[in-house]
JSON list of C-alpha atoms in Angstrom, two decimals:
[
{"chain": "A", "resi": 26, "resn": "LEU", "atom": "CA", "xyz": [27.05, 64.09, 28.53]},
{"chain": "A", "resi": 27, "resn": "LEU", "atom": "CA", "xyz": [28.82, 61.54, 26.05]},
{"chain": "A", "resi": 28, "resn": "PHE", "atom": "CA", "xyz": [25.11, 60.17, 25.42]},
{"chain": "A", "resi": 29, "resn": "ALA", "atom": "CA", "xyz": [23.80, 63.73, 25.00]},
{"chain": "A", "resi": 30, "resn": "LEU", "atom": "CA", "xyz": [26.46, 64.53, 22.35]},
{"chain": "A", "resi": 31, "resn": "GLU", "atom": "CA", "xyz": [25.71, 61.19, 20.55]},
{"chain": "A", "resi": 32, "resn": "ARG", "atom": "CA", "xyz": [28.97, 59.76, 21.19]},
{"chain": "A", "resi": 33, "resn": "TYR", "atom": "CA", "xyz": [27.76, 56.34, 21.82]},
{"chain": "A", "resi": 34, "resn": "GLN", "atom": "CA", "xyz": [30.74, 54.41, 21.64]},
{"chain": "A", "resi": 35, "resn": "LEU", "atom": "CA", "xyz": [32.50, 56.38, 24.58]},
{"chain": "A", "resi": 36, "resn": "ALA", "atom": "CA", "xyz": [29.29, 56.38, 26.39]},
{"chain": "A", "resi": 37, "resn": "TYR", "atom": "CA", "xyz": [28.84, 52.79, 26.46]},
{"chain": "A", "resi": 38, "resn": "GLU", "atom": "CA", "xyz": [32.53, 52.33, 27.31]},
{"chain": "A", "resi": 39, "resn": "THR", "atom": "CA", "xyz": [31.70, 54.55, 30.10]},
{"chain": "A", "resi": 40, "resn": "TYR", "atom": "CA", "xyz": [28.92, 53.05, 31.47]},
{"chain": "A", "resi": 41, "resn": "GLN", "atom": "CA", "xyz": [29.60, 49.26, 31.20]},
{"chain": "A", "resi": 42, "resn": "PRO", "atom": "CA", "xyz": [31.94, 49.09, 34.10]},
{"chain": "A", "resi": 43, "resn": "LEU", "atom": "CA", "xyz": [29.21, 50.34, 36.28]},
{"chain": "A", "resi": 44, "resn": "LEU", "atom": "CA", "xyz": [26.70, 48.24, 35.09]},
{"chain": "A", "resi": 45, "resn": "THR", "atom": "CA", "xyz": [27.27, 45.52, 37.64]},
{"chain": "A", "resi": 46, "resn": "THR", "atom": "CA", "xyz": [28.18, 47.77, 40.63]},
{"chain": "A", "resi": 47, "resn": "ILE", "atom": "CA", "xyz": [25.19, 50.61, 40.54]},
{"chain": "A", "resi": 48, "resn": "ALA", "atom": "CA", "xyz": [21.23, 50.06, 40.57]},
{"chain": "A", "resi": 49, "resn": "ASP", "atom": "CA", "xyz": [20.53, 53.26, 38.42]},
{"chain": "A", "resi": 50, "resn": "PRO", "atom": "CA", "xyz": [17.95, 52.44, 35.68]},
{"chain": "A", "resi": 51, "resn": "GLN", "atom": "CA", "xyz": [18.89, 55.84, 34.05]},
{"chain": "A", "resi": 52, "resn": "THR", "atom": "CA", "xyz": [22.57, 54.87, 33.60]},
{"chain": "A", "resi": 53, "resn": "CYS", "atom": "CA", "xyz": [21.69, 51.22, 32.74]},
{"chain": "A", "resi": 54, "resn": "GLY", "atom": "CA", "xyz": [18.87, 52.32, 30.09]},
{"chain": "A", "resi": 55, "resn": "ARG", "atom": "CA", "xyz": [21.54, 54.78, 28.58]},
{"chain": "A", "resi": 56, "resn": "ALA", "atom": "CA", "xyz": [24.00, 51.76, 28.51]},
{"chain": "A", "resi": 57, "resn": "VAL", "atom": "CA", "xyz": [21.29, 49.79, 26.29]},
{"chain": "A", "resi": 58, "resn": "LEU", "atom": "CA", "xyz": [20.25, 52.51, 23.90]},
{"chain": "A", "resi": 59, "resn": "SER", "atom": "CA", "xyz": [23.74, 53.22, 23.27]},
{"chain": "A", "resi": 60, "resn": "LEU", "atom": "CA", "xyz": [24.06, 49.59, 21.87]},
{"chain": "A", "resi": 61, "resn": "PHE", "atom": "CA", "xyz": [20.91, 49.98, 19.81]},
{"chain": "A", "resi": 62, "resn": "ARG", "atom": "CA", "xyz": [22.64, 53.26, 18.15]},
{"chain": "A", "resi": 63, "resn": "LEU", "atom": "CA", "xyz": [25.74, 51.50, 17.68]},
{"chain": "A", "resi": 64, "resn": "GLN", "atom": "CA", "xyz": [23.68, 48.99, 15.78]},
{"chain": "A", "resi": 65, "resn": "ARG", "atom": "CA", "xyz": [24.93, 46.41, 17.82]},
{"chain": "A", "resi": 66, "resn": "LEU", "atom": "CA", "xyz": [21.48, 44.59, 17.91]},
{"chain": "A", "resi": 67, "resn": "SER", "atom": "CA", "xyz": [21.79, 41.05, 19.29]},
{"chain": "A", "resi": 68, "resn": "GLU", "atom": "CA", "xyz": [24.00, 42.89, 22.25]},
{"chain": "A", "resi": 69, "resn": "ALA", "atom": "CA", "xyz": [21.27, 45.62, 22.74]},
{"chain": "A", "resi": 70, "resn": "ARG", "atom": "CA", "xyz": [18.37, 43.05, 22.73]},
{"chain": "A", "resi": 71, "resn": "LYS", "atom": "CA", "xyz": [20.40, 40.70, 25.37]},
{"chain": "A", "resi": 72, "resn": "ALA", "atom": "CA", "xyz": [21.01, 43.92, 27.45]},
{"chain": "A", "resi": 73, "resn": "ALA", "atom": "CA", "xyz": [17.43, 45.04, 27.55]},
{"chain": "A", "resi": 74, "resn": "LYS", "atom": "CA", "xyz": [16.26, 41.59, 28.73]},
{"chain": "A", "resi": 75, "resn": "THR", "atom": "CA", "xyz": [18.75, 41.69, 31.60]},
{"chain": "A", "resi": 76, "resn": "PHE", "atom": "CA", "xyz": [17.55, 45.24, 32.36]},
{"chain": "A", "resi": 77, "resn": "ALA", "atom": "CA", "xyz": [14.12, 43.70, 32.24]},
{"chain": "A", "resi": 78, "resn": "LYS", "atom": "CA", "xyz": [14.99, 41.30, 34.92]},
{"chain": "A", "resi": 79, "resn": "ARG", "atom": "CA", "xyz": [16.85, 43.71, 36.99]},
{"chain": "A", "resi": 80, "resn": "PHE", "atom": "CA", "xyz": [14.37, 46.49, 36.81]},
{"chain": "A", "resi": 81, "resn": "ASP", "atom": "CA", "xyz": [11.12, 44.51, 36.50]},
{"chain": "A", "resi": 82, "resn": "GLU", "atom": "CA", "xyz": [8.93, 47.33, 37.70]},
{"chain": "A", "resi": 83, "resn": "ASP", "atom": "CA", "xyz": [10.32, 50.18, 35.63]},
{"chain": "A", "resi": 84, "resn": "PRO", "atom": "CA", "xyz": [7.53, 52.06, 33.65]},
{"chain": "A", "resi": 85, "resn": "VAL", "atom": "CA", "xyz": [9.72, 53.76, 31.00]},
{"chain": "A", "resi": 86, "resn": "TRP", "atom": "CA", "xyz": [12.90, 52.01, 29.70]},
{"chain": "A", "resi": 87, "resn": "PRO", "atom": "CA", "xyz": [11.47, 48.81, 28.47]},
{"chain": "A", "resi": 88, "resn": "HIS", "atom": "CA", "xyz": [9.23, 50.82, 25.97]},
{"chain": "A", "resi": 89, "resn": "ARG", "atom": "CA", "xyz": [11.64, 52.92, 25.01]},
{"chain": "A", "resi": 90, "resn": "PHE", "atom": "CA", "xyz": [13.98, 49.68, 24.09]},
{"chain": "A", "resi": 91, "resn": "GLN", "atom": "CA", "xyz": [11.11, 48.49, 21.75]},
{"chain": "A", "resi": 92, "resn": "LEU", "atom": "CA", "xyz": [10.78, 51.92, 20.14]},
{"chain": "A", "resi": 93, "resn": "GLU", "atom": "CA", "xyz": [14.89, 51.86, 19.65]},
{"chain": "A", "resi": 94, "resn": "GLU", "atom": "CA", "xyz": [14.64, 48.11, 18.08]},
{"chain": "A", "resi": 95, "resn": "GLY", "atom": "CA", "xyz": [11.87, 49.48, 15.80]},
{"chain": "A", "resi": 96, "resn": "GLN", "atom": "CA", "xyz": [13.93, 52.38, 14.70]},
{"chain": "A", "resi": 97, "resn": "TYR", "atom": "CA", "xyz": [16.96, 50.27, 14.34]},
{"chain": "A", "resi": 98, "resn": "TYR", "atom": "CA", "xyz": [14.74, 47.98, 11.54]},
{"chain": "A", "resi": 99, "resn": "LEU", "atom": "CA", "xyz": [13.37, 50.97, 10.15]},
{"chain": "A", "resi": 100, "resn": "GLY", "atom": "CA", "xyz": [16.82, 52.31, 9.50]},
{"chain": "A", "resi": 101, "resn": "GLN", "atom": "CA", "xyz": [17.87, 49.19, 7.70]},
{"chain": "A", "resi": 102, "resn": "LYS", "atom": "CA", "xyz": [14.71, 49.55, 5.72]},
{"chain": "A", "resi": 103, "resn": "ASN", "atom": "CA", "xyz": [13.26, 46.25, 7.28]},
{"chain": "A", "resi": 104, "resn": "TYR", "atom": "CA", "xyz": [9.74, 47.62, 6.99]},
{"chain": "A", "resi": 105, "resn": "GLU", "atom": "CA", "xyz": [7.84, 44.85, 8.07]},
{"chain": "A", "resi": 106, "resn": "GLN", "atom": "CA", "xyz": [10.04, 43.97, 11.28]},
{"chain": "A", "resi": 107, "resn": "ALA", "atom": "CA", "xyz": [9.67, 47.65, 12.09]},
{"chain": "A", "resi": 108, "resn": "LEU", "atom": "CA", "xyz": [5.96, 47.77, 11.80]},
{"chain": "A", "resi": 109, "resn": "LYS", "atom": "CA", "xyz": [6.02, 44.48, 14.36]},
{"chain": "A", "resi": 110, "resn": "GLN", "atom": "CA", "xyz": [7.57, 46.42, 16.74]},
{"chain": "A", "resi": 111, "resn": "PHE", "atom": "CA", "xyz": [5.99, 49.72, 16.50]},
{"chain": "A", "resi": 112, "resn": "ARG", "atom": "CA", "xyz": [2.55, 47.93, 16.55]},
{"chain": "A", "resi": 113, "resn": "LYS", "atom": "CA", "xyz": [3.57, 45.92, 19.62]},
{"chain": "A", "resi": 114, "resn": "LEU", "atom": "CA", "xyz": [4.59, 49.20, 21.26]},
{"chain": "A", "resi": 115, "resn": "GLU", "atom": "CA", "xyz": [1.09, 50.82, 20.38]},
{"chain": "A", "resi": 116, "resn": "LYS", "atom": "CA", "xyz": [-1.08, 47.77, 21.54]},
{"chain": "A", "resi": 117, "resn": "GLN", "atom": "CA", "xyz": [0.38, 48.15, 25.06]},
{"chain": "A", "resi": 118, "resn": "GLU", "atom": "CA", "xyz": [-1.31, 51.62, 25.49]},
{"chain": "A", "resi": 119, "resn": "GLY", "atom": "CA", "xyz": [-0.40, 54.12, 27.85]},
{"chain": "A", "resi": 120, "resn": "ALA", "atom": "CA", "xyz": [1.95, 56.84, 27.08]},
{"chain": "A", "resi": 121, "resn": "TRP", "atom": "CA", "xyz": [3.96, 55.36, 24.67]},
{"chain": "A", "resi": 122, "resn": "SER", "atom": "CA", "xyz": [1.11, 54.14, 22.38]},
{"chain": "A", "resi": 123, "resn": "ASP", "atom": "CA", "xyz": [1.21, 57.21, 20.28]},
{"chain": "A", "resi": 124, "resn": "ASP", "atom": "CA", "xyz": [4.77, 57.01, 19.66]},
{"chain": "A", "resi": 125, "resn": "GLY", "atom": "CA", "xyz": [4.26, 53.33, 18.41]},
{"chain": "A", "resi": 126, "resn": "ALA", "atom": "CA", "xyz": [1.45, 54.14, 16.15]},
{"chain": "A", "resi": 127, "resn": "TYR", "atom": "CA", "xyz": [3.45, 57.37, 14.69]},
{"chain": "A", "resi": 128, "resn": "TYR", "atom": "CA", "xyz": [6.47, 55.61, 13.91]},
{"chain": "A", "resi": 129, "resn": "ALA", "atom": "CA", "xyz": [4.34, 53.04, 12.24]},
{"chain": "A", "resi": 130, "resn": "THR", "atom": "CA", "xyz": [3.20, 55.84, 9.69]},
{"chain": "A", "resi": 131, "resn": "VAL", "atom": "CA", "xyz": [6.55, 56.48, 9.05]},
{"chain": "A", "resi": 132, "resn": "ALA", "atom": "CA", "xyz": [7.71, 53.05, 8.36]},
{"chain": "A", "resi": 133, "resn": "LEU", "atom": "CA", "xyz": [4.38, 52.40, 6.00]},
{"chain": "A", "resi": 134, "resn": "TRP", "atom": "CA", "xyz": [5.35, 55.91, 4.07]},
{"chain": "A", "resi": 135, "resn": "GLU", "atom": "CA", "xyz": [8.88, 55.21, 3.69]},
{"chain": "A", "resi": 136, "resn": "GLN", "atom": "CA", "xyz": [8.10, 51.78, 2.80]},
{"chain": "A", "resi": 137, "resn": "ASN", "atom": "CA", "xyz": [5.58, 52.96, 0.19]},
{"chain": "A", "resi": 138, "resn": "LEU", "atom": "CA", "xyz": [8.59, 55.60, -1.07]},
{"chain": "A", "resi": 139, "resn": "ALA", "atom": "CA", "xyz": [10.60, 52.93, -1.51]},
{"chain": "A", "resi": 140, "resn": "ALA", "atom": "CA", "xyz": [8.42, 50.50, -3.57]},
{"chain": "A", "resi": 141, "resn": "PRO", "atom": "CA", "xyz": [5.45, 52.58, -4.51]},
{"chain": "A", "resi": 142, "resn": "SER", "atom": "CA", "xyz": [2.28, 50.76, -5.51]},
{"chain": "A", "resi": 143, "resn": "GLU", "atom": "CA", "xyz": [-1.59, 51.58, -5.46]},
{"chain": "A", "resi": 144, "resn": "GLU", "atom": "CA", "xyz": [-1.76, 49.14, -2.22]},
{"chain": "A", "resi": 145, "resn": "SER", "atom": "CA", "xyz": [1.15, 50.27, -0.15]},
{"chain": "A", "resi": 146, "resn": "ALA", "atom": "CA", "xyz": [0.06, 53.94, -1.20]},
{"chain": "A", "resi": 147, "resn": "ALA", "atom": "CA", "xyz": [-3.46, 53.14, 0.11]},
{"chain": "A", "resi": 148, "resn": "ARG", "atom": "CA", "xyz": [-1.81, 51.33, 3.16]},
{"chain": "A", "resi": 149, "resn": "ALA", "atom": "CA", "xyz": [0.55, 54.59, 4.17]},
{"chain": "A", "resi": 150, "resn": "LEU", "atom": "CA", "xyz": [-2.38, 57.11, 3.75]},
{"chain": "A", "resi": 151, "resn": "GLU", "atom": "CA", "xyz": [-4.86, 54.99, 5.77]},
{"chain": "A", "resi": 152, "resn": "ALA", "atom": "CA", "xyz": [-2.32, 54.90, 8.23]},
{"chain": "A", "resi": 153, "resn": "GLN", "atom": "CA", "xyz": [-1.97, 58.70, 8.56]},
{"chain": "A", "resi": 154, "resn": "THR", "atom": "CA", "xyz": [-5.61, 59.43, 8.52]},
{"chain": "A", "resi": 155, "resn": "ARG", "atom": "CA", "xyz": [-6.26, 56.94, 11.48]},
{"chain": "A", "resi": 156, "resn": "PHE", "atom": "CA", "xyz": [-3.38, 58.19, 13.52]},
{"chain": "A", "resi": 157, "resn": "ILE", "atom": "CA", "xyz": [-4.68, 61.85, 13.58]},
{"chain": "A", "resi": 158, "resn": "ALA", "atom": "CA", "xyz": [-8.43, 59.99, 14.34]},
{"chain": "A", "resi": 159, "resn": "ASN", "atom": "CA", "xyz": [-6.84, 58.25, 17.10]},
{"chain": "A", "resi": 160, "resn": "TYR", "atom": "CA", "xyz": [-4.37, 60.44, 18.40]},
{"chain": "A", "resi": 161, "resn": "PRO", "atom": "CA", "xyz": [-5.46, 63.86, 17.79]},
{"chain": "A", "resi": 162, "resn": "ASP", "atom": "CA", "xyz": [-3.72, 65.68, 20.80]},
{"chain": "A", "resi": 163, "resn": "SER", "atom": "CA", "xyz": [-0.34, 63.75, 20.15]},
{"chain": "A", "resi": 164, "resn": "PRO", "atom": "CA", "xyz": [2.84, 65.92, 19.60]},
{"chain": "A", "resi": 165, "resn": "HIS", "atom": "CA", "xyz": [3.47, 63.92, 16.77]},
{"chain": "A", "resi": 166, "resn": "ALA", "atom": "CA", "xyz": [-0.24, 64.85, 14.86]},
{"chain": "A", "resi": 167, "resn": "ALA", "atom": "CA", "xyz": [1.42, 68.09, 13.38]},
{"chain": "A", "resi": 168, "resn": "ASP", "atom": "CA", "xyz": [4.27, 66.00, 11.73]},
{"chain": "A", "resi": 169, "resn": "ILE", "atom": "CA", "xyz": [1.38, 63.59, 10.30]},
{"chain": "A", "resi": 170, "resn": "HIS", "atom": "CA", "xyz": [-0.72, 66.88, 9.21]},
{"chain": "A", "resi": 171, "resn": "LEU", "atom": "CA", "xyz": [2.42, 68.49, 7.42]},
{"chain": "A", "resi": 172, "resn": "ARG", "atom": "CA", "xyz": [3.26, 65.09, 5.82]},
{"chain": "A", "resi": 173, "resn": "LEU", "atom": "CA", "xyz": [-0.61, 64.91, 4.10]},
{"chain": "A", "resi": 174, "resn": "GLY", "atom": "CA", "xyz": [-0.30, 68.68, 3.37]},
{"chain": "A", "resi": 175, "resn": "HIS", "atom": "CA", "xyz": [2.59, 68.28, 1.19]},
{"chain": "A", "resi": 176, "resn": "TYR", "atom": "CA", "xyz": [1.03, 64.81, -0.22]},
{"chain": "A", "resi": 177, "resn": "TYR", "atom": "CA", "xyz": [-2.47, 66.70, -1.27]},
{"chain": "A", "resi": 178, "resn": "PHE", "atom": "CA", "xyz": [-0.54, 69.54, -2.72]},
{"chain": "A", "resi": 179, "resn": "ALA", "atom": "CA", "xyz": [1.69, 67.34, -5.05]},
{"chain": "A", "resi": 180, "resn": "LEU", "atom": "CA", "xyz": [-1.67, 65.83, -6.28]},
{"chain": "A", "resi": 181, "resn": "HIS", "atom": "CA", "xyz": [-3.16, 69.32, -7.00]},
{"chain": "A", "resi": 182, "resn": "GLN", "atom": "CA", "xyz": [-5.78, 68.85, -3.95]},
{"chain": "A", "resi": 183, "resn": "TYR", "atom": "CA", "xyz": [-5.13, 72.12, -2.88]},
{"chain": "A", "resi": 184, "resn": "LEU", "atom": "CA", "xyz": [-7.98, 72.55, -0.21]},
{"chain": "A", "resi": 185, "resn": "LEU", "atom": "CA", "xyz": [-7.29, 69.14, 1.45]},
{"chain": "A", "resi": 186, "resn": "ALA", "atom": "CA", "xyz": [-3.77, 70.33, 1.52]},
{"chain": "A", "resi": 187, "resn": "ALA", "atom": "CA", "xyz": [-4.84, 73.77, 3.05]},
{"chain": "A", "resi": 188, "resn": "GLY", "atom": "CA", "xyz": [-6.90, 71.86, 5.75]},
{"chain": "A", "resi": 189, "resn": "ALA", "atom": "CA", "xyz": [-3.52, 69.88, 6.69]},
{"chain": "A", "resi": 190, "resn": "PHE", "atom": "CA", "xyz": [-1.50, 72.81, 6.70]},
{"chain": "A", "resi": 191, "resn": "LYS", "atom": "CA", "xyz": [-3.92, 75.06, 8.80]},
{"chain": "A", "resi": 192, "resn": "ALA", "atom": "CA", "xyz": [-4.09, 72.30, 11.37]},
{"chain": "A", "resi": 193, "resn": "VAL", "atom": "CA", "xyz": [-0.01, 72.52, 11.68]},
{"chain": "A", "resi": 194, "resn": "VAL", "atom": "CA", "xyz": [-0.30, 76.35, 11.99]},
{"chain": "A", "resi": 195, "resn": "ASN", "atom": "CA", "xyz": [-2.95, 76.48, 14.67]},
{"chain": "A", "resi": 196, "resn": "SER", "atom": "CA", "xyz": [-0.96, 73.64, 16.70]},
{"chain": "A", "resi": 197, "resn": "SER", "atom": "CA", "xyz": [1.64, 73.65, 19.22]},
{"chain": "A", "resi": 198, "resn": "ALA", "atom": "CA", "xyz": [4.16, 72.36, 16.85]},
{"chain": "A", "resi": 199, "resn": "ALA", "atom": "CA", "xyz": [7.94, 73.50, 16.79]},
{"chain": "A", "resi": 200, "resn": "PRO", "atom": "CA", "xyz": [8.16, 77.00, 15.13]},
{"chain": "A", "resi": 201, "resn": "GLN", "atom": "CA", "xyz": [10.16, 75.37, 12.02]},
{"chain": "A", "resi": 202, "resn": "GLY", "atom": "CA", "xyz": [7.02, 73.05, 11.51]},
{"chain": "A", "resi": 203, "resn": "ARG", "atom": "CA", "xyz": [4.71, 75.97, 11.71]},
{"chain": "A", "resi": 204, "resn": "GLN", "atom": "CA", "xyz": [6.85, 78.25, 9.84]},
{"chain": "A", "resi": 205, "resn": "GLN", "atom": "CA", "xyz": [7.00, 75.65, 6.94]},
{"chain": "A", "resi": 206, "resn": "ALA", "atom": "CA", "xyz": [3.24, 75.09, 7.16]},
{"chain": "A", "resi": 207, "resn": "ILE", "atom": "CA", "xyz": [2.10, 79.01, 6.98]},
{"chain": "A", "resi": 208, "resn": "TRP", "atom": "CA", "xyz": [3.65, 79.37, 3.81]},
{"chain": "A", "resi": 209, "resn": "MET", "atom": "CA", "xyz": [2.49, 76.18, 2.23]},
{"chain": "A", "resi": 210, "resn": "LEU", "atom": "CA", "xyz": [-1.07, 77.09, 3.59]},
{"chain": "A", "resi": 211, "resn": "LEU", "atom": "CA", "xyz": [-0.78, 80.37, 1.88]},
{"chain": "A", "resi": 212, "resn": "GLU", "atom": "CA", "xyz": [0.82, 78.89, -1.45]},
{"chain": "A", "resi": 213, "resn": "SER", "atom": "CA", "xyz": [-2.55, 76.32, -1.30]},
{"chain": "A", "resi": 214, "resn": "TYR", "atom": "CA", "xyz": [-4.99, 79.14, -1.04]},
{"chain": "A", "resi": 215, "resn": "LYS", "atom": "CA", "xyz": [-3.42, 80.84, -4.00]},
{"chain": "A", "resi": 216, "resn": "LYS", "atom": "CA", "xyz": [-3.58, 77.66, -5.78]},
{"chain": "A", "resi": 217, "resn": "VAL", "atom": "CA", "xyz": [-7.37, 77.81, -5.75]},
{"chain": "A", "resi": 218, "resn": "TYR", "atom": "CA", "xyz": [-7.72, 81.71, -5.83]},
{"chain": "A", "resi": 219, "resn": "GLU", "atom": "CA", "xyz": [-9.12, 81.90, -2.14]},
{"chain": "A", "resi": 220, "resn": "TYR", "atom": "CA", "xyz": [-7.84, 85.39, -2.09]},
{"chain": "A", "resi": 221, "resn": "ASP", "atom": "CA", "xyz": [-9.49, 86.41, 1.14]},
{"chain": "A", "resi": 222, "resn": "GLU", "atom": "CA", "xyz": [-8.02, 83.52, 3.12]},
{"chain": "A", "resi": 223, "resn": "ALA", "atom": "CA", "xyz": [-4.80, 83.77, 1.14]},
{"chain": "A", "resi": 224, "resn": "TYR", "atom": "CA", "xyz": [-4.51, 87.79, 2.42]},
{"chain": "A", "resi": 225, "resn": "ARG", "atom": "CA", "xyz": [-5.37, 86.89, 5.95]},
{"chain": "A", "resi": 226, "resn": "THR", "atom": "CA", "xyz": [-2.64, 84.10, 5.95]},
{"chain": "A", "resi": 227, "resn": "ALA", "atom": "CA", "xyz": [-0.26, 86.71, 4.28]},
{"chain": "A", "resi": 228, "resn": "ALA", "atom": "CA", "xyz": [-0.95, 89.02, 7.19]},
{"chain": "A", "resi": 229, "resn": "ARG", "atom": "CA", "xyz": [-0.69, 86.21, 9.90]},
{"chain": "A", "resi": 230, "resn": "LEU", "atom": "CA", "xyz": [2.73, 85.36, 8.29]},
{"chain": "A", "resi": 231, "resn": "LEU", "atom": "CA", "xyz": [4.01, 88.63, 8.90]},
{"chain": "A", "resi": 232, "resn": "ARG", "atom": "CA", "xyz": [2.78, 89.03, 12.38]},
{"chain": "A", "resi": 233, "resn": "GLU", "atom": "CA", "xyz": [3.61, 85.50, 14.00]},
{"chain": "A", "resi": 234, "resn": "PHE", "atom": "CA", "xyz": [6.76, 85.06, 11.93]},
{"chain": "A", "resi": 235, "resn": "PRO", "atom": "CA", "xyz": [8.68, 88.49, 11.35]},
{"chain": "A", "resi": 236, "resn": "ALA", "atom": "CA", "xyz": [11.85, 86.34, 10.81]},
{"chain": "A", "resi": 237, "resn": "HIS", "atom": "CA", "xyz": [10.20, 84.11, 8.20]},
{"chain": "A", "resi": 238, "resn": "PRO", "atom": "CA", "xyz": [12.52, 83.49, 5.44]},
{"chain": "A", "resi": 239, "resn": "LYS", "atom": "CA", "xyz": [9.69, 84.15, 2.99]},
{"chain": "A", "resi": 240, "resn": "ARG", "atom": "CA", "xyz": [8.81, 87.48, 4.63]},
{"chain": "A", "resi": 241, "resn": "GLN", "atom": "CA", "xyz": [10.09, 89.75, 1.65]},
{"chain": "A", "resi": 242, "resn": "VAL", "atom": "CA", "xyz": [8.00, 87.43, -0.74]},
{"chain": "A", "resi": 243, "resn": "THR", "atom": "CA", "xyz": [5.08, 87.62, 1.36]},
{"chain": "A", "resi": 244, "resn": "GLU", "atom": "CA", "xyz": [4.83, 91.12, 1.23]},
{"chain": "A", "resi": 245, "resn": "LEU", "atom": "CA", "xyz": [4.99, 91.27, -2.41]},
{"chain": "A", "resi": 246, "resn": "GLU", "atom": "CA", "xyz": [2.13, 88.60, -2.39]},
{"chain": "A", "resi": 247, "resn": "ILE", "atom": "CA", "xyz": [-0.13, 90.77, -0.42]},
{"chain": "A", "resi": 248, "resn": "GLY", "atom": "CA", "xyz": [0.26, 93.54, -3.04]},
{"chain": "A", "resi": 249, "resn": "ILE", "atom": "CA", "xyz": [-0.48, 90.96, -5.79]},
{"chain": "A", "resi": 250, "resn": "ILE", "atom": "CA", "xyz": [-3.35, 89.76, -3.80]},
{"chain": "A", "resi": 251, "resn": "LEU", "atom": "CA", "xyz": [-5.00, 93.21, -3.31]},
{"chain": "A", "resi": 252, "resn": "LYS", "atom": "CA", "xyz": [-4.78, 93.59, -7.10]},
{"chain": "A", "resi": 253, "resn": "GLU", "atom": "CA", "xyz": [-6.56, 90.39, -7.72]},
{"chain": "A", "resi": 254, "resn": "THR", "atom": "CA", "xyz": [-9.72, 91.59, -5.31]}
]
């Protein structure tokens, strides 16, 4: 419960006396994660090695520890070290491969935002498109499409933006992401005067997202679209 509430110091203090007396990978694994999230990196890495020796056949936790270490470096804006961890995770293939690849795209994107250049922008963009090609069915794919949609929209490349936003709307992404994407899809179609598509998108927004915060605006947009066609 303490771990779920993100009270990691108390969680670790609770787990720590149990670590030498029980052989439960769930409890021991959460103790290691607590150290990572407390940013006690050296202790966390040492605990992860101890875990690996003790539960040498565990198929899940070592990958989670790698991901956590990469996220630690990402939080410290140590992008190259984060990339090293995430790419190592991706290369191991299996169920965690797309997680490693996804967080590598996040690291490259944030690195470019922190220090923009043509080279870093191209590197970040290539990582996003490569992820979509390699992991089209990943739960993270919608986040990549949404990121690309906003990127293309900001560059006034509205049809490319529409394609990205539409992929999110048609996905099984969380409602909040699909809700954001369908509004941006409508805005993208309006920018290039694709009124038929804009009308269909607006109607779909009202039908599938009745509590959408842009509902009233969308109803007005439908009236404007009908006048334009």
